[in-house]
């Protein structure tokens, strides 16, 4: 999630980063994905757009909150673009996502992967059917799914030159 945004940014800023793994991360457009997230929760698109405008009107506020986070956090998060950052890096990429994730729509993952391929990046994907934001599938209890995802990342790292 937010760690994926950070991994992508670090890969762009530090050329020594050779591998970037993003799990349950937003894709290329966190603003649109937040709107999709709202729609998934039956929040009208215009209501979520209004929240985004409130954030943009006071982006440095640490006292105004949206969805439990201050505007300052949202402003930096919504300005992120993991796709742009990864394409500007020299890192190979692992992108994993559960298709039952209700925090970030799986469409975000799909758009990220599509953009990475189009940009010529080396990307390995893990799309887990029935997995939620914590990478847990039905019957798994946290942190089982995430541990399985981490094992997939470690296996990927050991296979990538």
Short mmCIF file of C-alpha atoms in Angstrom, two decimals, residues 75-141:
data_model
loop_
_atom_site.label_atom_id
_atom_site.label_comp_id
_atom_site.label_asym_id
_atom_site.label_seq_id
_atom_site.Cartn_x
_atom_site.Cartn_y
_atom_site.Cartn_z
CA UNK A 75 -1.79 15.70 -0.50
CA UNK A 76 1.56 13.93 -0.72
CA UNK A 77 -0.05 10.54 -1.26
CA UNK A 78 -2.35 11.75 -4.02
CA UNK A 79 0.56 13.45 -5.78
CA UNK A 80 2.47 10.17 -5.96
CA UNK A 81 2.81 8.30 -9.23
CA UNK A 82 4.41 4.87 -8.71
CA UNK A 83 4.36 4.19 -12.45
CA UNK A 84 6.31 7.34 -13.29
CA UNK A 85 8.76 6.67 -10.47
CA UNK A 86 9.37 3.05 -11.45
CA UNK A 87 9.85 3.88 -15.12
CA UNK A 88 12.43 6.50 -14.13
CA UNK A 89 14.34 3.93 -12.06
CA UNK A 90 16.65 1.09 -13.01
CA UNK A 91 14.85 -1.39 -10.76
CA UNK A 92 13.15 -4.58 -11.79
CA UNK A 93 9.64 -4.70 -10.36
CA UNK A 94 7.47 -7.18 -8.51
CA UNK A 95 3.81 -6.14 -8.26
CA UNK A 96 1.41 -8.22 -6.19
CA UNK A 97 -2.27 -7.58 -5.54
CA UNK A 98 -5.36 -9.41 -4.36
CA UNK A 99 -8.41 -9.14 -6.56
CA UNK A 100 -10.65 -8.81 -3.48
CA UNK A 101 -8.70 -5.81 -2.13
CA UNK A 102 -11.20 -3.19 -0.98
CA UNK A 103 -8.57 -0.55 -0.14
CA UNK A 104 -7.05 -0.23 -3.61
CA UNK A 105 -8.98 -1.55 -6.56
CA UNK A 106 -7.32 -4.34 -8.50
CA UNK A 107 -7.75 -2.07 -11.54
CA UNK A 108 -4.94 0.02 -10.01
CA UNK A 109 -2.63 -3.00 -10.10
CA UNK A 110 -3.67 -3.84 -13.64
CA UNK A 111 -3.03 -0.26 -14.82
CA UNK A 112 0.36 -0.22 -13.11
CA UNK A 113 1.41 -3.50 -14.72
CA UNK A 114 0.14 -2.40 -18.13
CA UNK A 115 2.02 0.89 -17.86
CA UNK A 116 5.22 -0.84 -16.75
CA UNK A 117 5.05 -3.24 -19.69
CA UNK A 118 4.33 -0.39 -22.10
CA UNK A 119 7.31 1.52 -20.70
CA UNK A 120 9.63 -1.44 -21.20
CA UNK A 121 10.14 -2.23 -17.51
CA UNK A 122 10.93 -5.70 -16.26
CA UNK A 123 7.94 -6.65 -14.12
CA UNK A 124 6.83 -9.84 -12.40
CA UNK A 125 3.23 -9.98 -11.23
CA UNK A 126 1.32 -11.82 -8.57
CA UNK A 127 -2.45 -11.44 -8.81
CA UNK A 128 -4.10 -13.40 -6.02
CA UNK A 129 -7.67 -14.49 -6.58
CA UNK A 130 -9.84 -13.84 -3.55
CA UNK A 131 -7.09 -12.06 -1.60
CA UNK A 132 -7.79 -8.87 0.35
CA UNK A 133 -5.58 -5.84 1.06
CA UNK A 134 -3.53 -7.90 3.53
CA UNK A 135 -3.11 -10.56 0.83
CA UNK A 136 -5.26 -12.99 2.84
CA UNK A 137 -7.48 -15.40 1.00
CA UNK A 138 -10.62 -16.98 2.44
CA UNK A 139 -9.75 -18.97 5.54
CA UNK A 140 -6.41 -17.25 6.10
CA UNK A 141 -5.83 -15.12 9.15
#
